[in-house]
Short mmCIF file of C-alpha atoms in Angstrom, two decimals:
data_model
loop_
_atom_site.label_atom_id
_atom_site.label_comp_id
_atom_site.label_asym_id
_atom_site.label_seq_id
_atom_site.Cartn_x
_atom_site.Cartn_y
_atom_site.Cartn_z
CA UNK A 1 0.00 0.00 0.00
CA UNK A 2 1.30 3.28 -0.79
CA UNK A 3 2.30 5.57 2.28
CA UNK A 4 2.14 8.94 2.67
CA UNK A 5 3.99 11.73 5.08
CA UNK A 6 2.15 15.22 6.30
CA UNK A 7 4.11 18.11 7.54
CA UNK A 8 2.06 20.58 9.62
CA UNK A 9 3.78 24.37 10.44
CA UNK A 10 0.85 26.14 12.91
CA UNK A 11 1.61 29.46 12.89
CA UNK A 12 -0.08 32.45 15.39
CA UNK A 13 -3.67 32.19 12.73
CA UNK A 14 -2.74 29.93 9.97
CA UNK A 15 -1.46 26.64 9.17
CA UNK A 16 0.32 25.12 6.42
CA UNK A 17 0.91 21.41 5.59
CA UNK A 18 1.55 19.42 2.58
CA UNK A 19 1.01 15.85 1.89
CA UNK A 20 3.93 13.56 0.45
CA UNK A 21 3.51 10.07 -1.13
CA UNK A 22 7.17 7.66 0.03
CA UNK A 23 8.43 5.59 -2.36
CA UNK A 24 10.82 3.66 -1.77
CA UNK A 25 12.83 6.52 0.96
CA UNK A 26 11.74 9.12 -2.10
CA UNK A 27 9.12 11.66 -1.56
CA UNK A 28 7.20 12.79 -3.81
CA UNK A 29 4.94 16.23 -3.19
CA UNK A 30 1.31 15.46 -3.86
CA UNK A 31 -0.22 18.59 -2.34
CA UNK A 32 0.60 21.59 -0.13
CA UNK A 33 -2.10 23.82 1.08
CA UNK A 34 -2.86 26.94 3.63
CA UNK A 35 -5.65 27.51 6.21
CA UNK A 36 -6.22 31.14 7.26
CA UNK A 37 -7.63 31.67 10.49
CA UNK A 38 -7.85 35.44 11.14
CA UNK A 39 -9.12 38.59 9.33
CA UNK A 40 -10.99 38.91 6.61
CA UNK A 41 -9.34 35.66 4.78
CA UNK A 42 -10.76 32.93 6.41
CA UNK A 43 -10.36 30.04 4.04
CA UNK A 44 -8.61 26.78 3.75
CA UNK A 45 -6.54 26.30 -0.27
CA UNK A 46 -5.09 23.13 -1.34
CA UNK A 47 -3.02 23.19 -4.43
CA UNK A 48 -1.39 20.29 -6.19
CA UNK A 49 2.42 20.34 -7.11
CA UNK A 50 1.88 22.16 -10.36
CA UNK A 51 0.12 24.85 -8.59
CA UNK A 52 -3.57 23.91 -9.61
CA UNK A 53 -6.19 24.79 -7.13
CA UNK A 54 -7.85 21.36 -6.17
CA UNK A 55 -9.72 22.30 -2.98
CA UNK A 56 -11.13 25.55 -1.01
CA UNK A 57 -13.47 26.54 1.81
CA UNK A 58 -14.27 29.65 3.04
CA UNK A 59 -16.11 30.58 6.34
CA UNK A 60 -17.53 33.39 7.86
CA UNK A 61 -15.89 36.01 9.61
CA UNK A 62 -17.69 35.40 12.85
CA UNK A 63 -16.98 31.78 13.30
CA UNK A 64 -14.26 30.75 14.94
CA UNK A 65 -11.24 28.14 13.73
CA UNK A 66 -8.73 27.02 15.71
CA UNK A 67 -5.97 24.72 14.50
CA UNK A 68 -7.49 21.36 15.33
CA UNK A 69 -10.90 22.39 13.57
CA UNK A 70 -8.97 23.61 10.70
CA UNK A 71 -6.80 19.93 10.63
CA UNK A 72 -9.83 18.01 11.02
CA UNK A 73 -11.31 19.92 8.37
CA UNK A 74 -8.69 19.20 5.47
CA UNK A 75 -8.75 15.50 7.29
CA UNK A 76 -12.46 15.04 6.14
CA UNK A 77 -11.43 16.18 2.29
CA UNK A 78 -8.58 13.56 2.33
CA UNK A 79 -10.80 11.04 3.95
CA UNK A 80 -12.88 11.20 0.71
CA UNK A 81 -10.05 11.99 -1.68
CA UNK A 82 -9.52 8.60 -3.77
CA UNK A 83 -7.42 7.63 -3.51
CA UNK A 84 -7.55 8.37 0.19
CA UNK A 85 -3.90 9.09 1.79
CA UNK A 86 -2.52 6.09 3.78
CA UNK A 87 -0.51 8.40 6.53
CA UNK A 88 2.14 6.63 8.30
CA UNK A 89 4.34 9.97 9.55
CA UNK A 90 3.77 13.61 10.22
CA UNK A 91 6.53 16.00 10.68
CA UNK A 92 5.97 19.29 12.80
CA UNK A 93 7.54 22.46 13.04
CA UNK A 94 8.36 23.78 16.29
CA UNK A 95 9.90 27.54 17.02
CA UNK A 96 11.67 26.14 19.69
CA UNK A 97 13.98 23.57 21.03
CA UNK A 98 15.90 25.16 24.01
CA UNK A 99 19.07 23.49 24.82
CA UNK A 100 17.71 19.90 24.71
CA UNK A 101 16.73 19.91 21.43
CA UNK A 102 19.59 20.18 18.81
CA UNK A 103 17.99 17.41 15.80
CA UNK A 104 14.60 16.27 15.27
CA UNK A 105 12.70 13.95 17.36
CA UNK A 106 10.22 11.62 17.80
CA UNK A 107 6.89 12.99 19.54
CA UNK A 108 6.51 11.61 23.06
CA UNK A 109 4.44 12.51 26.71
CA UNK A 110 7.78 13.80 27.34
CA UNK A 111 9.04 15.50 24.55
CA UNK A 112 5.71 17.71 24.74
CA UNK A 113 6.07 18.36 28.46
CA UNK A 114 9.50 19.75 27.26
CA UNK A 115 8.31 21.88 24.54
CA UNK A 116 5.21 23.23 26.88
CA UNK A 117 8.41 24.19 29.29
CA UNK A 118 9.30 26.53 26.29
CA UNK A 119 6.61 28.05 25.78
CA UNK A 120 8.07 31.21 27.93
CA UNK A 121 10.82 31.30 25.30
CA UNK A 122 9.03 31.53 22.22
CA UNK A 123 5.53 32.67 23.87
CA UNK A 124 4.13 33.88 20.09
CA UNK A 125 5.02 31.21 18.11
CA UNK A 126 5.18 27.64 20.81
CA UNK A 127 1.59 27.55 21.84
CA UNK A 128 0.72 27.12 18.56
CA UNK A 129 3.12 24.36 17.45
CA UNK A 130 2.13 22.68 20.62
CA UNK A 131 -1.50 23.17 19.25
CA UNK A 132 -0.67 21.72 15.77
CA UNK A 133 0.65 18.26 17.06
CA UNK A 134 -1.76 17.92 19.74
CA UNK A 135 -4.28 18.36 17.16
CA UNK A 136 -2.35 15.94 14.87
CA UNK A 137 -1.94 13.32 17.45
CA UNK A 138 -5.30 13.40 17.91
CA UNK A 139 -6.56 12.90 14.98
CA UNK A 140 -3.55 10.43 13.94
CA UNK A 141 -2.93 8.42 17.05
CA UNK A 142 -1.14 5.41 15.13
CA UNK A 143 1.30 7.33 13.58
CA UNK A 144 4.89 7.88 13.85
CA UNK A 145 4.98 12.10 14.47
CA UNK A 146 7.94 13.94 14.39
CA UNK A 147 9.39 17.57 15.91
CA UNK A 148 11.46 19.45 13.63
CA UNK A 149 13.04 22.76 15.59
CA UNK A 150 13.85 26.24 13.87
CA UNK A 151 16.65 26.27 16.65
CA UNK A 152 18.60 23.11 15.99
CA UNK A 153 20.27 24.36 12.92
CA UNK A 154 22.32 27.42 15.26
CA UNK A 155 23.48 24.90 17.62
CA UNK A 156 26.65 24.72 15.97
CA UNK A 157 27.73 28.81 16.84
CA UNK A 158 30.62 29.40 18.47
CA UNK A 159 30.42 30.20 22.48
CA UNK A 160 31.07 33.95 21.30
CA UNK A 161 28.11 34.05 18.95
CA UNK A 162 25.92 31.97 21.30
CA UNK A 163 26.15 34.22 24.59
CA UNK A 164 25.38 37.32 26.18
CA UNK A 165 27.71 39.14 28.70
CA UNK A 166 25.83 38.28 31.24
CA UNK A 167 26.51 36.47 34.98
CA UNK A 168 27.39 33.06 33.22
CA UNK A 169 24.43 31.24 35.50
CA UNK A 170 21.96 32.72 33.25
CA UNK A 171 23.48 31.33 29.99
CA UNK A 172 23.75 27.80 32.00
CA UNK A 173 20.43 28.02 32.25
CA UNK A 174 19.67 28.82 28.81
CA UNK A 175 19.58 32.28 28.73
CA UNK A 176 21.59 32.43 25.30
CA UNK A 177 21.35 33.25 21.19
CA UNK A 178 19.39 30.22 19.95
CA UNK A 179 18.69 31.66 16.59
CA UNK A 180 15.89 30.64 14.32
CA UNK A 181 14.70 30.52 11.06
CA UNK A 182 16.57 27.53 10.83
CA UNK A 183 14.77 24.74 8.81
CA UNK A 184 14.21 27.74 5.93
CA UNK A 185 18.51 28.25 6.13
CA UNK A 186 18.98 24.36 6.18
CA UNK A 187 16.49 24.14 2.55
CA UNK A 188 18.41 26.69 1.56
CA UNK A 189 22.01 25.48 2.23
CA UNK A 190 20.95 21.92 0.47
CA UNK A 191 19.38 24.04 -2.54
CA UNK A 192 22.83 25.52 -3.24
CA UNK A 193 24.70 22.35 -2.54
CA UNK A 194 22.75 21.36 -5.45
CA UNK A 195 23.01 24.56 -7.67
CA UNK A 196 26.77 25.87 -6.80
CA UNK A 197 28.34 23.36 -4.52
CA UNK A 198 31.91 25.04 -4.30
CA UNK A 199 29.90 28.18 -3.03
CA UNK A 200 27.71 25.81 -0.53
CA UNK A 201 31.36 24.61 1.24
CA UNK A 202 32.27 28.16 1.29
CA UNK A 203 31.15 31.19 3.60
CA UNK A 204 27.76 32.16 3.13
CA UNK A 205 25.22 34.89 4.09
CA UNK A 206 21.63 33.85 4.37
CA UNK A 207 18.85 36.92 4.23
CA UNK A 208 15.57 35.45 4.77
CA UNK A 209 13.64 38.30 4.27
CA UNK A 210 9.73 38.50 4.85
CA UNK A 211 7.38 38.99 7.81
CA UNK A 212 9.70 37.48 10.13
CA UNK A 213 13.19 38.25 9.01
CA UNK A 214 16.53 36.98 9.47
CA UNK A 215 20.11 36.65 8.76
CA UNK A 216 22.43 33.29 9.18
CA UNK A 217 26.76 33.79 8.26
CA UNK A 218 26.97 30.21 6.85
CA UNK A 219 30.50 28.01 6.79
CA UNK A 220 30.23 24.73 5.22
CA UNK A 221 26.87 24.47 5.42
CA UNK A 222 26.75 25.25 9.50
CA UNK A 223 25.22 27.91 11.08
CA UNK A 224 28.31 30.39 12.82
CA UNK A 225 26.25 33.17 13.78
CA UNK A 226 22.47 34.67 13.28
CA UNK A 227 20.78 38.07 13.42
CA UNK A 228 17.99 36.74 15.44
CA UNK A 229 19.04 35.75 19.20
CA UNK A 230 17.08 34.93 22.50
CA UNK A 231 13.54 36.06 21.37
CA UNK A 232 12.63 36.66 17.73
CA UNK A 233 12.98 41.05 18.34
CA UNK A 234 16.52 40.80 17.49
CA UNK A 235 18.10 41.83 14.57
CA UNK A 236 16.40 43.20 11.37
CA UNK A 237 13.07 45.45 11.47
CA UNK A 238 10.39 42.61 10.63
CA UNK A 239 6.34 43.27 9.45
CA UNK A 240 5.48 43.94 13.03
CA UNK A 241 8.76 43.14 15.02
CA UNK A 242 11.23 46.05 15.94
CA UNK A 243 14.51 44.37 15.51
CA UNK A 244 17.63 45.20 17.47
CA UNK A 245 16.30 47.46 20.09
CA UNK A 246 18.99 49.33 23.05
CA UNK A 247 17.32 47.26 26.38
CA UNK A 248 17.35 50.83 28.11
CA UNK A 249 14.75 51.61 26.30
CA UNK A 250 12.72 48.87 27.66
CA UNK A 251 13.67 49.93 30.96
CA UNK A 252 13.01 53.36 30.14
CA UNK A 253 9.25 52.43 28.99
CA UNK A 254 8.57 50.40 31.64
CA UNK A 255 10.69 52.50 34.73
CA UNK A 256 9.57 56.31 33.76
CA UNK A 257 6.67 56.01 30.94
CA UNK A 258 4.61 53.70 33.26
CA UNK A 259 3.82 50.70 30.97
CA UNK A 260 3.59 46.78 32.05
CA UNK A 261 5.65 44.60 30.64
CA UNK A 262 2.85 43.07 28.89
CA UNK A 263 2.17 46.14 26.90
CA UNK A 264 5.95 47.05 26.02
CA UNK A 265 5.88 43.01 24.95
CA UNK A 266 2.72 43.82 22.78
CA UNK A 267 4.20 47.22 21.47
CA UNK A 268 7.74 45.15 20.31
CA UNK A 269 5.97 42.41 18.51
CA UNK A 270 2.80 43.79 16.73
CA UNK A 271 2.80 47.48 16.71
CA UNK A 272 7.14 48.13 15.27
CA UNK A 273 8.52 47.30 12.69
CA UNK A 274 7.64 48.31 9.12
CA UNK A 275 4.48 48.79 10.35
CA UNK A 276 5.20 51.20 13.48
CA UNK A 277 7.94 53.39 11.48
CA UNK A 278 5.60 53.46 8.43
CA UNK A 279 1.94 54.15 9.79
CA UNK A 280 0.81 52.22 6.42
CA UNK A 281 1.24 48.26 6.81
CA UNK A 282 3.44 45.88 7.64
CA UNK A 283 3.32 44.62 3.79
CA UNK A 284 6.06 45.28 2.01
CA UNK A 285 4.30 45.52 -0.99
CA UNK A 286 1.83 48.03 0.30
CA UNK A 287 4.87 50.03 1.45
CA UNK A 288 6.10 50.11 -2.26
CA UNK A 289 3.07 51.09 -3.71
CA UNK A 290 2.57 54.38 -1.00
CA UNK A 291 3.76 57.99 -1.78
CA UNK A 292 4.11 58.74 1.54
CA UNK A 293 7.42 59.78 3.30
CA UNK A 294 6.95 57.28 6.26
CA UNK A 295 6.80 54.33 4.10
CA UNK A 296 9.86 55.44 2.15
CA UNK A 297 11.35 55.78 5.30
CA UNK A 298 10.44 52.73 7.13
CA UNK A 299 11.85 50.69 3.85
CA UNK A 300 15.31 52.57 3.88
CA UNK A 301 15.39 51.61 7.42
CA UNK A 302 14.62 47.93 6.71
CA UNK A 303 17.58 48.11 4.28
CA UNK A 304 19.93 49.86 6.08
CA UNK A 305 19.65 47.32 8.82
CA UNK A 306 20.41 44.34 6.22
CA UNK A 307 23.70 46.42 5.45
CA UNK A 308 24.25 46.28 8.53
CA UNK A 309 24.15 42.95 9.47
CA UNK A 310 25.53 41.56 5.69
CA UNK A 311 29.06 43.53 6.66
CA UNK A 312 28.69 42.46 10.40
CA UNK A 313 28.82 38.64 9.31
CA UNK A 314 30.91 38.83 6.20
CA UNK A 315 33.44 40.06 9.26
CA UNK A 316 32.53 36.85 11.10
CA UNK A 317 33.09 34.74 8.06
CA UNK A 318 36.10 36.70 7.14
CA UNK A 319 35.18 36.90 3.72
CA UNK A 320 32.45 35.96 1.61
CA UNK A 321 31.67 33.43 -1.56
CA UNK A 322 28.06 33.87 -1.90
CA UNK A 323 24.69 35.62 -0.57
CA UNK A 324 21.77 34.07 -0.82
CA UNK A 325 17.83 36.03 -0.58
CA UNK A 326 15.06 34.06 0.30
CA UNK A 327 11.56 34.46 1.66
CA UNK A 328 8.50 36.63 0.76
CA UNK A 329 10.33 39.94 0.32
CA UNK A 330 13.88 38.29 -0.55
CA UNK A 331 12.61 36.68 -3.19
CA UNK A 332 9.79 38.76 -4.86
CA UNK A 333 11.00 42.44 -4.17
CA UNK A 334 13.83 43.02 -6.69
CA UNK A 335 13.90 46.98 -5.14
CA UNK A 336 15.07 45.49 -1.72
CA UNK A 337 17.46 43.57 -3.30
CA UNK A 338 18.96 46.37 -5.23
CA UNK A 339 18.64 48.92 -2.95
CA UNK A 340 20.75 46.35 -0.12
CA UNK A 341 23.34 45.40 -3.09
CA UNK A 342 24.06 48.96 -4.14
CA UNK A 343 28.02 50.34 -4.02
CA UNK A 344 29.31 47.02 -2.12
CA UNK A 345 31.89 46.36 -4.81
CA UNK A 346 34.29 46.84 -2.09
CA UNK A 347 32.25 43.39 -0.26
CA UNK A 348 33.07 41.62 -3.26
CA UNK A 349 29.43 42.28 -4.89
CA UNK A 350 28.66 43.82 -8.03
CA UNK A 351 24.71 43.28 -9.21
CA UNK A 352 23.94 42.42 -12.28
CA UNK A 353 20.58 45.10 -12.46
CA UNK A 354 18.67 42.91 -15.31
CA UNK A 355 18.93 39.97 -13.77
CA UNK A 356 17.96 40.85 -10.54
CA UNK A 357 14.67 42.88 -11.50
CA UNK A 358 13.61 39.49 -13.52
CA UNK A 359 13.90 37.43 -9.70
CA UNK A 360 16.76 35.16 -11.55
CA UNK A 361 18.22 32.80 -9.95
CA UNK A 362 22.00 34.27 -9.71
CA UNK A 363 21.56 37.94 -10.03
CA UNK A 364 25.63 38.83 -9.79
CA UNK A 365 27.87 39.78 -12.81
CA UNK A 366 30.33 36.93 -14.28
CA UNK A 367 32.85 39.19 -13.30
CA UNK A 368 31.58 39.31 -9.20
CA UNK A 369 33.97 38.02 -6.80
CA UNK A 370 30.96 37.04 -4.32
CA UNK A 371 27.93 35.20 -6.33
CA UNK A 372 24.48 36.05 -5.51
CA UNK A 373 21.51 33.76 -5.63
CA UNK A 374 17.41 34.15 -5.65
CA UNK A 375 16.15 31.38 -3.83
CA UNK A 376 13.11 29.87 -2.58
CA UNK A 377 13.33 27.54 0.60
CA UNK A 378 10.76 24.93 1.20
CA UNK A 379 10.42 24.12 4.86
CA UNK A 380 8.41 21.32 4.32
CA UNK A 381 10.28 18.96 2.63
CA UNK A 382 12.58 19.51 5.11
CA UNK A 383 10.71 18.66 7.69
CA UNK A 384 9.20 15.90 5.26
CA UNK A 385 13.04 14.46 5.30
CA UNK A 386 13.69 13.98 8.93
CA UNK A 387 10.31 12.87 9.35
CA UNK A 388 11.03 10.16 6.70
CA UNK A 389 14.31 9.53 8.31
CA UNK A 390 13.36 9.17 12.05
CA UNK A 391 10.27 6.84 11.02
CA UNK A 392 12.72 4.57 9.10
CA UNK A 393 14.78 4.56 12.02
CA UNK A 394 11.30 3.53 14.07
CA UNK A 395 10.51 0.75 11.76
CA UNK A 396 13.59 -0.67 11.76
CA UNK A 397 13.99 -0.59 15.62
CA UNK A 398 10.48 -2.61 15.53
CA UNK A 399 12.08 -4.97 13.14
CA UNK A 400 14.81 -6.12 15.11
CA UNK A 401 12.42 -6.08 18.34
CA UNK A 402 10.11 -8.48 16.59
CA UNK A 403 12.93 -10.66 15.33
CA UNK A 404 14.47 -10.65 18.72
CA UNK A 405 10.86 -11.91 20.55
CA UNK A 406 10.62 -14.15 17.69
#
């Protein structure tokens, strides 16, 4: 009987997952799809491969969807989908692995007793993954699930890129720069294995630019150091996120201008960013198409802060063989790009303009010391691969056990 593998990736109000068929340790991508939970796009799309729509529900704004309803609905379309899906693994993403969790792993009590214990660290994004697989578990009890962690991948920094000068207690107990991001930087890294391997073993800079927005310095396809840190407010401005933000001004906010720390938390993660310098969205697309000054200003500040961080970890590196743009805004807004890659011939960069405003896949000159690359990342297969590889690992362990009893 043919088996299939589902990833799940529960975001704050939507989830994504995408259905796999294993054939002999291959996956193949049947579907992939998107449920919408909030605002005034409340629908559930499921597209095949090629990108042809082959199912979609809408509901009302008033109703409310959480994850598991949303699951069990795309559950009861598979159910009479013929063939109907055989599923034998499903592979989650989680924000957050603390310290503990450095690879993937098989979905136990424990395990999700752990990741509940994180839910401090990641408190936007951890609740929700915990929702996804307890919704998932629910509905496939028999099944072999499987945590995939945006952290693991920066578990290979050095101690100087992984601490803060703080009392060393607080770093023993995991006060520290986790990073994330990381299962979009590991597609990545195996995409341009594929496409310029030389480059791949070299040092590379990762932008994964969209909502949520990142930075990874790259050596031989391990993470050495990442924009994001603790929390996801480091680093780059994001939609809604402020980015690298002076912690006296925290204390300032909180100390003399009287707020909790429940409404500076609020103010940081859904009232900054693009959105808070520009007044307009937190689109960047919207941003592009207004006349105002505070949009134009909000998306110079978005670049400048890329600048920023590209020289800060071409230092770390010391040097650089290739940059790499990915995500919503890395990979559709050809301004960004331009604007970021502008006079940084003396980084080793020189753009090739054409290119770039066509979204190709290497957008550098022949003569460029550093190539530059347009590339999407696909978190799902890659959480579709260590699901496969962990359930093989299950399968085989129940082999030997039944041989052994035998």
């Amino acid at each position: 009987m043919t088996q299939n593998v589902v990833t799940l990736n529960a975001g704050s109000s939507s989830l994504k997952f995408a259905l796999y068929q294993l054939d002999d340790q291959a996956l193949h991508l049947l579907e992939v799809g998107l449920a919408e939970m909030k605002g005034t796009e409340r629908h559930i799309s499921v597209r095949d491969r090629l990108g042809e729509v082959l199912h979609q529900e809408h509901w009302v704004a008033g109703e409310t969807l959480f994850h598991a309803d949303a699951l069990l609905r795309v559950m009861h379309w598979w159910q009479a989908a013929v063939p109907k899906p055989n599923i034998v693994a499903a592979g989650h993403r989680v924000v957050h692995g603390g310290v503990e969790f450095s690879h993937p792993v098989a979905v136990t009590n424990a395990v999700m007793l752990k990741l509940r214990s994180l839910v401090p660290l990641a408190p936007l994004h951890q609740p929700h993954n915990i929702a996804g697989i307890e919704g998932a578990r629910e509905a496939w009890p028999d099944v072999a699930h499987v945590a995939c962690f945006d952290t693991s991948f920066h578990r290979t920094h050095p101690f100087v890129n992984d601490v803060f000068a703080l009392p060393r207690r607080f770093y023993k107990e995991g006060v520290r720069r986790y990073g994330f991001h990381g299962l979009s930087y590991e597609s990545v890294v195996g995409r341009l294995r594929d496409v310029a391997p030389m480059h791949a073993a070299g040092r590379v800079v990762v932008a994964h630019l969209g909502n949520g927005a990142s930075m990874c310095a790259i050596r031989n396809g391990q993470s050495v150091a990442s924009s994001l840190s603790f929390g996801t407010l480091d680093g780059l401005a994001m939609g809604t996120r402020c980015g690298q933000l002076d912690p006296a001004v925290v204390l300032y906010l909180i100390q003399d201008r009287g707020m909790s720390a429940q409404a500076v938390s609020d103010m940081l993660h859904h009232e900054s960013g693009l959105l808070g310098l520009s007044g307009v969205s937190h689109d960047m697309r919207e941003l592009e198409a207004s006349n105002t000054l505070e949009a134009a200003e909000a998306i110079e500040y978005f670049v400048s802060r890329i600048r920023y961080e590209l020289g800060g970890l071409a230092a770390e590196l010391k040097g650089l063989d290739a940059v790499v743009f990915c995500g919503g805004i890395g990979q559709n807004a050809w301004r960004i790009r331009e604007s970021v890659l502008q006079d940084q011939e003396w980084l080793g960069i020189e753009l090739d303009r054409t290119a770039n405003r066509e979204s190709a896949q290497l957008i550098s000159t022949e003569r460029s010391a550093v190539r530059v690359f347009v590339m999407p990342s696909d978190e799902e297969a890659t959480i579709a691969r260590h699901t496969v590889a962990i359930f093989d690992r299950a399968v085989a362990g129940a082999n030997v056990s039944r041989a052994v009893s035998a």
